[in-house]
Coordinates of C-alpha atoms and ligand atoms in Angstrom, one line a residue:
M244 CA 0.0 0.1 0.1
C245 CA 1.2 3.7 -0.3
G246 CA 4.7 4.2 0.3
I247 CA 6.5 7.5 1.0
F248 CA 9.8 9.1 1.1
G249 CA 11.5 12.2 2.0
M250 CA 15.0 13.2 2.1
I251 CA 17.2 16.3 2.9
G252 CA 20.4 15.9 1.4
D253 CA 22.6 15.9 -1.9
G254 CA 21.0 14.1 -4.7
A255 CA 17.7 14.2 -3.1
V256 CA 15.9 13.5 -6.5
G257 CA 18.1 10.4 -7.4
N258 CA 17.7 8.8 -4.1
T259 CA 14.0 9.6 -4.0
L260 CA 13.7 7.8 -7.0
R261 CA 15.5 4.7 -5.8
A262 CA 13.7 4.7 -2.5
L263 CA 10.5 4.3 -4.7
G264 CA 12.1 1.3 -6.4
Y265 CA 12.5 -0.3 -2.7
L266 CA 8.8 0.7 -1.7
E267 CA 7.4 -1.0 -4.8
Y268 CA 6.8 -4.3 -2.9
R269 CA 4.1 -2.7 -1.2
G270 CA 2.0 -2.6 -4.0
Y271 CA 1.0 0.8 -6.1
D272 CA -0.7 1.8 -8.9
S273 CA 1.0 5.2 -9.7
A274 CA 4.2 7.2 -8.4
G275 CA 5.5 10.8 -8.2
I276 CA 8.0 13.0 -6.6
A277 CA 8.6 16.7 -5.8
A278 CA 11.5 18.3 -5.7
L279 CA 12.3 21.8 -4.0
R280 CA 14.0 24.4 -6.2
K281 CA 15.1 27.8 -5.2
D282 CA 11.9 29.4 -4.7
R283 CA 9.4 26.9 -6.0
I284 CA 8.2 23.0 -5.9
D285 CA 8.4 21.1 -8.9
V286 CA 5.9 18.0 -9.3
Y287 CA 6.4 15.0 -11.3
K288 CA 4.0 12.1 -11.4
T289 CA 2.4 9.3 -13.6
A290 CA 0.4 6.6 -13.6
G291 CA 1.8 3.0 -13.9
R292 CA 5.2 1.6 -12.6
I293 CA 8.4 3.8 -11.3
A294 CA 10.3 2.7 -14.4
A295 CA 7.3 5.0 -16.3
L296 CA 7.9 7.9 -13.7
K297 CA 11.6 7.7 -14.4
K298 CA 11.1 8.0 -18.0
F299 CA 8.8 10.8 -17.4
I300 CA 11.0 12.9 -15.7
G301 CA 14.2 12.2 -17.7
D302 CA 17.2 14.0 -16.7
V303 CA 15.8 16.4 -14.2
P304 CA 18.5 18.6 -12.4
E305 CA 19.2 17.5 -8.9
T306 CA 18.2 19.1 -5.5
D307 CA 18.8 18.7 -2.0
I308 CA 14.9 18.4 -0.7
A309 CA 12.6 15.9 -2.4
I310 CA 9.8 13.7 -1.4
G311 CA 8.1 10.9 -3.2
H312 CA 5.2 8.6 -3.2
T313 CA 4.0 5.2 -4.5
R314 CA -0.1 5.4 -4.6
W315 CA -2.4 2.3 -4.1
A316 CA -5.8 4.1 -5.2
T317 CA -8.6 4.1 -2.7
H318 CA -10.1 7.7 -3.4
G319 CA -10.3 8.3 -6.8
E320 CA -9.2 6.3 -10.1
V321 CA -5.8 5.7 -11.2
C322 CA -4.5 8.4 -13.2
A323 CA -1.4 11.0 -13.2
A324 CA -4.2 13.6 -11.6
N325 CA -4.8 11.6 -8.5
A326 CA -1.2 10.5 -8.1
H327 CA 1.1 12.3 -5.3
P328 CA 2.3 14.7 -4.6
F329 CA -0.1 17.6 -4.3
L330 CA 0.7 21.2 -4.4
S331 CA -1.2 23.6 -2.2
P332 CA -3.1 26.4 -4.4
Q333 CA -0.3 29.1 -4.2
G334 CA 2.8 26.4 -4.5
R335 CA 3.8 26.7 -1.1
F336 CA 3.7 23.2 -0.1
A337 CA 3.7 19.8 -1.5
I338 CA 2.4 16.8 0.1
V339 CA 2.5 13.1 -0.2
H340 CA 0.2 11.1 2.0
N341 CA -0.5 7.3 3.0
G342 CA -3.4 6.2 4.7
I343 CA -7.1 7.6 4.6
I344 CA -8.4 11.2 5.6
E345 CA -11.8 10.2 7.1
N346 CA -13.3 13.6 7.2
Y347 CA -11.8 15.0 4.2
R348 CA -15.5 15.5 2.7
D349 CA -16.4 17.6 5.6
L350 CA -13.3 19.8 5.1
R351 CA -13.7 20.0 1.7
R352 CA -17.1 21.7 2.5
E353 CA -15.7 24.1 4.7
L354 CA -13.1 25.1 2.0
N355 CA -16.2 25.8 0.1
G356 CA -15.2 27.2 -3.4
A357 CA -11.7 25.9 -3.7
L358 CA -10.3 24.3 -7.0
F359 CA -9.3 20.8 -6.3
T360 CA -7.4 18.9 -9.0
S361 CA -8.1 15.4 -8.0
D362 CA -10.7 13.0 -6.4
T363 CA -8.3 11.9 -3.4
D364 CA -9.0 12.3 0.3
S365 CA -5.1 13.6 0.4
E366 CA -5.4 16.7 -1.7
I367 CA -7.4 18.4 1.0
V368 CA -4.0 18.5 3.3
A369 CA -2.3 20.7 0.7
H370 CA -5.2 23.1 0.8
L371 CA -5.4 23.3 4.8
L372 CA -1.7 23.9 5.0
E373 CA -2.1 27.1 2.7
K374 CA -5.1 28.3 4.5
E375 CA -3.3 27.9 7.9
Y376 CA -0.2 29.7 6.7
R377 CA 0.4 32.9 8.4
G378 CA 4.1 33.2 8.0
N379 CA 5.1 30.3 9.9
A380 CA 5.4 26.8 8.2
L381 CA 5.3 24.7 11.3
E382 CA 2.2 26.5 13.1
A383 CA 0.5 25.8 9.6
V384 CA 1.4 21.9 9.9
L385 CA 0.4 21.8 13.4
A386 CA -3.2 23.4 12.8
T387 CA -3.5 21.1 9.7
A388 CA -2.6 18.0 11.9
R389 CA -5.1 19.2 14.3
K390 CA -8.0 18.9 12.0
L391 CA -7.4 15.7 10.4
R392 CA -9.1 12.2 11.3
G393 CA -8.2 9.1 10.3
S394 CA -4.8 7.2 9.7
F395 CA -2.2 9.1 8.0
A396 CA 1.5 9.6 7.2
I397 CA 2.0 12.9 5.4
A398 CA 5.3 14.1 4.4
I399 CA 5.5 17.8 3.2
V400 CA 7.8 20.2 1.6
S401 CA 7.9 23.6 2.7
V402 CA 9.2 26.4 0.2
S403 CA 9.2 29.1 2.8
D404 CA 11.8 27.7 5.3
R405 CA 13.1 24.8 3.0
V406 CA 12.1 22.4 5.8
L407 CA 10.7 19.0 5.4
Y408 CA 7.5 18.3 7.8
A409 CA 5.4 15.3 8.5
I410 CA 2.1 14.3 10.4
K411 CA 1.7 10.6 11.9
N412 CA -1.4 9.2 13.1
K413 CA -1.7 5.2 12.6
S414 CA 0.2 5.0 9.4
P415 CA 3.8 3.9 9.5
L416 CA 6.5 6.8 9.5
I417 CA 10.2 6.2 10.2
V418 CA 12.4 9.4 10.8
G419 CA 16.3 8.6 9.8
M420 CA 19.4 10.6 10.2
S421 CA 22.7 9.6 8.6
E422 CA 26.0 11.7 8.0
E423 CA 24.8 12.6 4.5
G424 CA 21.2 13.4 5.3
A425 CA 17.8 13.1 7.0
Y426 CA 14.9 11.2 5.8
L427 CA 11.2 10.2 6.4
C428 CA 10.1 6.7 5.2
S429 CA 7.1 4.7 5.5
D430 CA 9.4 1.4 6.2
I431 CA 12.6 0.7 8.2
R432 CA 13.8 -1.8 5.5
C433 CA 14.0 1.0 3.0
A434 CA 15.0 3.8 5.5
S435 CA 18.0 1.6 6.4
H436 CA 19.7 1.8 2.9
W437 CA 20.4 5.6 4.1
A438 CA 20.1 6.0 7.6
S439 CA 22.1 5.1 10.6
S440 CA 19.9 5.9 13.1
V441 CA 15.9 5.5 12.8
A442 CA 13.0 6.3 15.1
V443 CA 9.6 5.2 15.1
T444 CA 7.3 8.2 15.0
P445 CA 4.5 8.0 17.8
D446 CA 1.0 8.6 16.7
D447 CA -0.5 12.1 16.8
T448 CA 2.9 13.7 16.3
V449 CA 4.4 16.4 13.9
V450 CA 7.8 16.0 12.9
E451 CA 10.4 18.6 11.8
L452 CA 13.4 17.8 9.8
S453 CA 16.0 20.3 8.5
D454 CA 19.7 20.7 8.3
N455 CA 19.7 20.7 12.1
G456 CA 18.2 17.6 12.7
A457 CA 14.7 16.2 13.7
R458 CA 12.3 17.8 16.1
F459 CA 8.9 15.7 17.4
F460 CA 5.7 17.8 18.5
R461 CA 2.6 16.9 20.1
L462 CA -0.3 18.2 18.0
D463 CA -0.5 21.3 20.6
G464 CA 3.1 22.5 19.8
T465 CA 4.8 20.9 22.9
P466 CA 8.0 19.0 22.1
I467 CA 8.6 15.6 22.8
E468 CA 11.5 13.1 23.0
V469 CA 11.5 10.3 20.6
A470 CA 14.4 7.7 20.7
F471 CA 16.9 7.0 17.7
F472 CA 18.3 3.4 17.2
A473 CA 20.3 1.6 14.8
P474 CA 18.4 -0.4 12.4
D475 CA 19.3 -3.7 10.9
K476 CA 20.8 -3.1 7.1
A477 CA 18.5 -4.3 4.6
E478 CA 20.2 -6.6 2.3
E479 CA 20.0 -5.8 -1.8
A480 CA 17.3 -8.2 -2.9
E481 CA 18.3 -10.4 -5.4
R482 CA 16.0 -12.7 -7.5
V483 CA 15.8 -16.1 -8.8
D484 CA 14.5 -16.7 -12.1
G485 CA 13.2 -13.4 -12.1
D486 CA 10.6 -13.6 -9.5
F487 CA 10.8 -12.9 -5.6
M488 CA 7.9 -15.5 -5.1
L489 CA 9.7 -18.5 -6.3
K490 CA 13.2 -17.3 -4.6
E491 CA 11.1 -17.1 -1.4
I492 CA 9.6 -20.4 -1.8
T493 CA 13.1 -22.3 -2.0
E494 CA 14.2 -20.6 1.2
I495 CA 11.5 -22.2 3.0
P496 CA 13.8 -25.1 4.5
S497 CA 16.6 -23.0 5.7
K498 CA 14.0 -20.6 7.2
L499 CA 12.3 -23.3 9.2
R500 CA 15.8 -23.9 10.7
L501 CA 16.0 -20.3 11.7
A502 CA 12.3 -19.9 13.1
E503 CA 12.9 -23.1 15.2
Q504 CA 16.1 -21.6 16.5
G505 CA 15.0 -18.0 17.0
Y506 CA 12.2 -19.4 19.1
F507 CA 14.3 -20.8 21.6
S508 CA 17.1 -18.1 21.5
S509 CA 14.7 -15.5 22.3
G510 CA 13.4 -17.2 25.4
G511 CA 10.2 -19.2 23.8
L512 CA 6.9 -18.4 25.0
G513 CA 7.6 -15.9 28.3
L514 CA 4.6 -16.6 30.2
T515 CA 4.8 -17.5 33.9
R516 CA 3.5 -20.8 34.6
D517 CA 0.6 -19.1 36.9
I518 CA -0.5 -17.0 33.9
A519 CA -0.3 -19.9 31.6
R520 CA -2.5 -22.0 34.1
R521 CA -5.0 -19.0 34.8
L522 CA -5.5 -18.4 30.7
S523 CA -9.0 -19.1 30.1
R524 CA -8.7 -18.6 26.0
V525 CA -6.3 -18.0 23.2
Y526 CA -7.3 -15.9 20.0
L527 CA -5.1 -15.8 17.0
I528 CA -5.6 -12.8 15.0
G529 CA -4.5 -11.9 11.7
C530 CA -5.7 -11.3 8.2
G531 CA -5.0 -13.2 4.7
T532 CA -2.0 -15.6 5.1
A533 CA -1.5 -14.5 8.6
Y534 CA -5.3 -15.5 9.3
H535 CA -4.6 -18.9 7.5
S536 CA -1.7 -19.8 9.9
G537 CA -3.6 -19.1 13.1
L538 CA -6.8 -21.3 11.7
E539 CA -4.1 -24.1 11.2
A540 CA -2.1 -23.6 14.3
A541 CA -5.6 -23.9 16.3
A542 CA -6.8 -27.0 14.6
V543 CA -3.4 -28.5 15.7
A544 CA -3.6 -27.1 19.1
R545 CA -7.1 -28.3 19.5
Q546 CA -5.4 -31.9 19.9
W547 CA -3.5 -31.0 23.0
L548 CA -5.0 -27.6 24.7
D549 CA -7.8 -27.8 27.4
I550 CA -8.8 -24.1 26.6
D551 CA -10.2 -22.5 23.4
V552 CA -7.8 -21.6 20.7
L553 CA -9.9 -19.1 18.5
P554 CA -8.7 -18.3 15.3
V555 CA -10.2 -14.8 14.3
I556 CA -10.1 -12.2 11.3
A557 CA -8.4 -9.1 12.6
S558 CA -11.2 -6.9 10.7
E559 CA -13.7 -8.8 12.4
F560 CA -12.2 -9.0 15.7
I561 CA -12.4 -5.0 16.0
Y562 CA -16.3 -4.8 15.4
D563 CA -17.5 -7.7 16.9
N564 CA -17.9 -8.4 20.6
Y565 CA -15.3 -11.3 21.4
T566 CA -14.7 -11.6 25.3
V567 CA -11.4 -10.4 26.2
D568 CA -10.3 -9.9 30.1
G569 CA -6.9 -10.2 31.8
D570 CA -7.2 -14.0 31.3
T571 CA -7.0 -13.7 27.6
L572 CA -3.9 -14.3 25.4
A573 CA -4.1 -12.8 22.0
I574 CA -1.4 -13.6 19.4
F575 CA -1.5 -11.2 16.6
I576 CA 0.4 -12.7 13.5
S577 CA 1.6 -10.4 10.5
Q578 CA 4.4 -10.9 8.3
S579 CA 4.7 -6.8 8.0
G580 CA 3.9 -5.7 11.7
E581 CA 1.9 -3.1 9.9
T582 CA -1.3 -4.4 8.8
A583 CA -3.9 -1.7 10.1
D584 CA -6.5 -4.5 11.1
T585 CA -4.3 -6.2 12.8
V586 CA -2.9 -3.5 14.9
R587 CA -6.6 -2.2 15.6
A588 CA -7.4 -5.3 16.8
C589 CA -4.5 -5.4 19.2
E590 CA -5.1 -2.0 20.6
R591 CA -8.9 -3.5 21.4
V592 CA -7.1 -6.3 23.2
R593 CA -4.8 -4.0 25.1
R594 CA -8.0 -1.6 25.9
S595 CA -9.8 -4.4 27.3
G596 CA -6.8 -5.8 29.6
G597 CA -6.0 -8.7 27.5
I598 CA -2.3 -10.0 27.1
A599 CA -1.2 -9.0 23.6
Y600 CA 1.7 -11.1 21.7
A601 CA 3.1 -10.4 18.3
V602 CA 4.2 -13.1 15.8
T603 CA 5.9 -11.3 13.2
N604 CA 8.7 -11.2 10.6
T605 CA 9.5 -7.7 11.3
D606 CA 10.9 -6.0 14.5
S607 CA 10.2 -2.3 15.2
S608 CA 7.0 -2.4 13.4
S609 CA 3.7 -0.7 14.5
L610 CA 2.4 -4.5 15.8
T611 CA 5.3 -4.7 17.9
F612 CA 5.1 -1.7 19.7
A613 CA 1.5 -2.5 20.5
C614 CA 2.0 -5.6 22.0
Q615 CA 3.6 -6.9 25.4
R616 CA 5.9 -9.5 23.7
T617 CA 7.3 -10.3 20.0
L618 CA 8.3 -13.5 18.8
N619 CA 10.4 -13.0 15.3
I620 CA 9.7 -15.9 12.9
R621 CA 13.0 -14.9 11.2
A622 CA 11.6 -15.8 7.6
G623 CA 13.8 -12.8 6.2
A624 CA 12.2 -10.3 4.0
E625 CA 9.5 -11.1 2.0
Y626 CA 8.9 -9.2 -1.1
A627 CA 6.4 -11.0 -3.5
V628 CA 2.9 -9.5 -2.5
A629 CA 2.1 -13.5 -2.1
S630 CA 3.2 -14.5 1.3
T631 CA 4.9 -17.8 1.3
K632 CA 7.7 -18.4 3.5
A633 CA 6.4 -16.4 6.0
Y634 CA 3.4 -18.6 6.5
N635 CA 5.5 -21.9 7.2
C636 CA 7.9 -20.1 9.8
Q637 CA 4.4 -18.5 11.5
L638 CA 3.3 -21.9 11.8
V639 CA 6.5 -23.3 13.2
T640 CA 6.7 -20.3 16.1
L641 CA 3.0 -20.8 16.7
T642 CA 3.3 -24.7 17.1
L643 CA 6.1 -24.2 19.6
M644 CA 4.2 -21.5 21.4
L645 CA 1.1 -23.4 21.9
L646 CA 3.1 -26.7 22.9
D647 CA 4.8 -24.7 25.7
L648 CA 1.5 -23.4 26.9
G649 CA 0.3 -27.3 27.0
R650 CA 3.0 -28.1 28.8
M651 CA 2.8 -25.4 31.2
R652 CA -0.8 -26.5 31.5
G653 CA 0.0 -30.0 32.0
T654 CA -1.6 -31.3 28.7
V655 CA 1.5 -31.8 26.7
S656 CA 3.7 -34.5 28.1
D657 CA 7.6 -34.5 27.7
A658 CA 7.5 -37.5 25.5
T659 CA 5.1 -35.6 22.8
Y660 CA 7.2 -32.6 22.9
D661 CA 10.6 -34.2 22.1
E662 CA 8.6 -36.0 19.1
V663 CA 7.3 -32.7 17.7
L664 CA 11.0 -31.3 18.0
R665 CA 12.4 -34.5 16.1
G666 CA 9.5 -34.1 13.4
L667 CA 10.6 -30.0 13.3
E668 CA 14.4 -31.2 12.7
E669 CA 13.2 -33.5 10.1
L670 CA 10.9 -30.7 8.4
P671 CA 13.5 -28.9 6.2
R672 CA 14.6 -32.0 4.5
A673 CA 11.0 -33.0 3.7
V674 CA 10.0 -29.5 2.4
E675 CA 13.3 -30.0 0.0
K676 CA 12.4 -33.2 -1.3
I677 CA 8.9 -31.3 -2.2
L678 CA 11.0 -28.5 -3.9
E679 CA 12.7 -31.2 -6.1
D680 CA 9.6 -32.3 -7.6
G681 CA 9.2 -28.5 -8.8
Y682 CA 9.0 -30.0 -12.4
G683 CA 6.1 -32.0 -12.0
I684 CA 4.3 -29.2 -10.4
A685 CA 5.0 -27.2 -13.1
Q686 CA 3.7 -29.7 -15.8
L687 CA 0.6 -30.1 -13.8
A688 CA 0.0 -26.5 -13.8
E689 CA 0.0 -26.3 -17.8
Q690 CA -3.0 -28.9 -17.6
L691 CA -5.0 -27.1 -14.9
K692 CA -4.2 -23.3 -16.0
N693 CA -7.2 -23.3 -18.3
S694 CA -9.8 -24.2 -15.3
T695 CA -12.8 -22.3 -14.8
A696 CA -12.4 -22.7 -11.1
I697 CA -10.2 -24.7 -8.7
F698 CA -11.5 -25.7 -5.4
Y699 CA -9.4 -27.1 -2.4
I700 CA -10.8 -29.3 0.1
G701 CA -9.8 -31.0 3.6
R702 CA -10.8 -32.1 6.7
T703 CA -9.7 -30.8 10.2
A704 CA -6.0 -29.4 10.0
D705 CA -6.3 -29.9 6.4
Y706 CA -9.1 -27.2 5.9
P707 CA -6.9 -24.4 6.6
T708 CA -3.9 -25.5 4.5
A709 CA -6.9 -25.7 1.5
C710 CA -7.6 -22.2 2.5
E711 CA -4.3 -20.8 2.0
G712 CA -3.9 -22.9 -1.0
S713 CA -7.0 -21.1 -2.6
L714 CA -5.6 -18.0 -1.4
K715 CA -2.4 -18.1 -3.1
L716 CA -4.0 -19.2 -6.2
K717 CA -6.7 -16.6 -6.8
E718 CA -4.5 -13.7 -5.6
I719 CA -1.7 -14.5 -8.2
S720 CA -3.5 -16.4 -11.0
Y721 CA -6.9 -14.8 -11.0
I722 CA -8.8 -18.1 -11.5
H723 CA -12.0 -18.3 -9.3
S724 CA -11.1 -20.4 -6.3
E725 CA -12.6 -21.4 -3.1
A726 CA -11.8 -23.9 0.0
Y727 CA -13.9 -26.1 1.8
P728 CA -14.1 -28.5 4.3
A729 CA -14.5 -31.8 2.3
G730 CA -17.7 -32.8 3.9
E731 CA -19.6 -29.8 3.2
L732 CA -19.1 -29.9 -0.4
K733 CA -22.1 -32.1 -0.8
H734 CA -24.1 -29.4 1.0
G735 CA -24.1 -27.1 -2.0
T736 CA -21.1 -26.7 -3.6
L737 CA -21.2 -29.8 -5.7
A738 CA -23.7 -28.1 -8.0
L739 CA -20.8 -26.2 -9.4
I740 CA -18.5 -29.5 -10.1
D741 CA -17.8 -30.6 -13.7
N742 CA -15.5 -31.2 -16.2
T743 CA -14.2 -27.6 -16.3
V744 CA -13.0 -27.2 -13.0
A745 CA -10.4 -28.8 -10.9
V746 CA -10.5 -30.0 -7.2
V747 CA -7.0 -30.3 -5.0
A748 CA -7.7 -32.4 -2.0
I749 CA -5.2 -32.2 0.8
A750 CA -5.6 -35.5 2.6
T751 CA -2.5 -35.8 5.3
S752 CA -4.5 -37.7 7.8
R753 CA -4.3 -41.3 8.3
E754 CA -7.4 -41.6 10.1
L755 CA -9.3 -39.7 7.6
R756 CA -7.9 -41.2 4.5
D757 CA -11.2 -43.2 3.5
K758 CA -13.6 -40.3 4.1
M759 CA -11.1 -38.0 1.8
A760 CA -11.1 -41.2 -0.6
S761 CA -15.0 -40.9 -0.7
S762 CA -14.6 -36.8 -1.3
V763 CA -12.4 -37.6 -4.1
T764 CA -14.3 -39.9 -5.8
E765 CA -17.7 -37.7 -5.2
V766 CA -16.1 -34.6 -7.2
A767 CA -14.0 -37.3 -9.8
T768 CA -17.4 -38.7 -10.9
R769 CA -18.8 -35.8 -11.7
G770 CA -15.9 -34.9 -14.0
A771 CA -13.4 -32.7 -12.2
K772 CA -9.7 -33.1 -12.5
V773 CA -8.7 -34.1 -9.1
I774 CA -5.0 -33.5 -7.5
A775 CA -4.6 -35.1 -4.0
V776 CA -2.0 -33.5 -1.9
S777 CA -0.9 -36.4 0.4
P778 CA 1.5 -39.0 1.5
Y779 CA -1.2 -41.5 0.3
T780 CA -2.3 -42.4 -3.3
F781 CA -5.9 -42.0 -4.2
E782 CA -7.8 -43.8 -7.0
N783 CA -9.1 -41.2 -9.7
A784 CA -6.5 -38.6 -8.4
V785 CA -3.1 -37.3 -9.6
R786 CA -1.0 -37.3 -6.3
L787 CA 1.5 -34.3 -5.5
A788 CA 3.5 -36.5 -2.8
I789 CA 4.4 -35.1 0.5
P790 CA 6.6 -37.0 2.7
E791 CA 5.4 -38.6 5.8
T792 CA 5.7 -36.1 8.8
H793 CA 4.8 -35.8 12.3
P794 CA 1.1 -35.3 12.4
Y795 CA 1.0 -32.0 14.0
L796 CA 3.2 -30.4 11.4
Y797 CA 1.8 -31.7 8.1
G798 CA 0.3 -28.3 7.4
I799 CA 3.8 -26.6 7.1
A800 CA 4.6 -29.1 4.6
A801 CA 1.8 -29.4 2.5
A802 CA 1.6 -25.8 2.1
V803 CA 4.6 -25.9 -0.1
P804 CA 3.2 -27.7 -3.2
L805 CA 0.2 -25.7 -3.0
Q806 CA 2.2 -22.4 -3.2
L807 CA 4.5 -24.0 -6.0
L808 CA 1.0 -25.1 -8.1
A809 CA -0.3 -21.3 -7.5
Y810 CA 3.1 -20.1 -8.4
Y811 CA 3.5 -22.0 -12.0
I812 CA -0.5 -21.7 -12.9
A813 CA 0.1 -17.8 -13.0
K814 CA 3.3 -18.0 -14.6
R815 CA 1.9 -19.9 -17.5
L816 CA -1.0 -17.7 -17.5
G817 CA 1.5 -14.9 -17.9
R818 CA 0.7 -12.9 -14.7
D819 CA 2.7 -10.5 -12.9
V820 CA 3.4 -13.3 -9.7
D821 CA 5.3 -10.5 -7.5
K822 CA 2.9 -7.7 -8.0
P823 CA -0.7 -9.2 -8.9
R824 CA -3.7 -6.6 -9.8
N825 CA -4.8 -4.5 -6.9
L826 CA -3.1 -6.2 -4.3
A827 CA -0.7 -4.6 -1.8
K828 CA 2.3 -6.3 0.3
S829 CA 1.3 -4.1 3.4
V830 CA -2.0 -3.1 3.8
T831 CA -1.8 0.0 6.0
V832 CA -5.7 1.3 6.0
E833 CA -8.6 -0.5 7.6
Ligands
LIG3 O1 1.9 -8.4 6.7 P1 0.7 -9.6 7.2 O2 1.1 -10.5 7.4 O3 -0.5 -8.9 8.0 O4 -0.3 -9.3 5.8 C1 -1.7 -9.9 6.2 C2 -2.3 -10.2 4.4 O5 -2.4 -8.7 3.9 C3 -1.6 -10.8 3.7 O6 -1.1 -12.3 4.1 C4 -2.1 -11.2 2.3 O7 -3.2 -12.1 2.4 C5 -1.1 -11.8 1.6 N1 -1.2 -11.1 0.2 C6 -1.3 -13.4 1.1 O8 -0.4 -13.7 0.3

């Protein structure tokens, strides 16, 4: 979702363009930059990719103050006019914005007669700055900030004092410093390419960034102190075969080992025995793939925990009436740590006195600041919009957390615990075996790519795997797909099965093998092409084999052939697998 960058320092235009490249992974449909000249601001913006922007800009002169933006449309169609930056009516300010200004309609009405050049909610900020300007840019920024409602990280260039300002509430904003300059940025990873120290801007804050450094203010103008720290340096990402998604899938075996080691080296669950025994419920909360890892972890933990483990979609949790009290452990799962719905759900738990833990891939993210404890899944940076290795590593961490909870509550024996640990040690090799069969999966993709729909079915802990496989397929191939508990098919969905569709059956349970065989026959006799993802063979189905593994860990391995299948189908359809249409990597608005 929208990315912002701002810089004071030599080569600001070139560096801002480079930064927009690092922010591309978030998902966007247009981009632009504003460069401060001697007494005016030049704005360059286009619909489409950064490459189009670079072509459009050509060889413009450098400058020492610039801001840039990648836009993911929320208000107003995708076009150059709706792309950021926006200039204020008299050209004193230029702004870029990530988030949503919820009261922009009211604010526009108040500016009766003002001429707007776009359909966006963001442009109102440029107008307000001009209206509030009475010779002092900082005062204008503070007055504007007090009028805004919603979520926003806004970077502002001011001509009058040659300063960068920012306003921050509920959308991520990093301030960075180095010998060469000062920076504003949507994420630490991007900022770390320049900044040697960074600060995470708190909500309801205005930032002033000049040659003299950074100053932070509450909205009433009171100065506040914000701590700076040294960020981990981001690596320059390399691709395998041109796609991040495939590179990220192939990293799964090594990342599984790191996730397990990381869990133990960071001190594990970190609850006292008393609290663990007192808990009356555990929520596993996230969105998309992160929600599916919660769904899967809950399905396996039901085998050993004596309290309810409830997976909940974050955006539902915020507005529904789930019980939260001091005996509630809520585990928030998020690769980016910046998903607005997940962070809001966490705030709801904190307000109600629950214990909030983050399971994330990103330290120093909004989620880690909102939670009492963070467990890092150590999957390494994910750039492809479709989340893959984070899912598998989330499952390692969640499984270990819930097993430890079971041990503390006396429902998991040492013998069971050791068995699962042995299973975890063997898992990377099992996944390597699946990856070795990539060629077979690619051939199968060729046969499936013209299906009118692909259904995914599974029972108990295989159902969440089906959900994740289906999500992966639909988001990057655009083929219609749904996931069902296998037994539910005959209650309606069977009407959709014919010889134009395919059904992927995930069948890892020995006990439920016969039940799954019936489901496979049910759809095969109606003409569907059936693929069984299983350690077992099924009549009427092409098999994608997965090695036998510990029953609690099948979900981690079985997701891998489904990730590959989605990838190869999308490739064969000529899709942009890393940047699927309409989607963003980091969903920073509710
Ligand atoms: O960064 P998060 O894990 O919080 O992101 C949650 C979802 O937006 C994300 O998993 C999304 O569903 C992916 N595109 C799925 O591949």
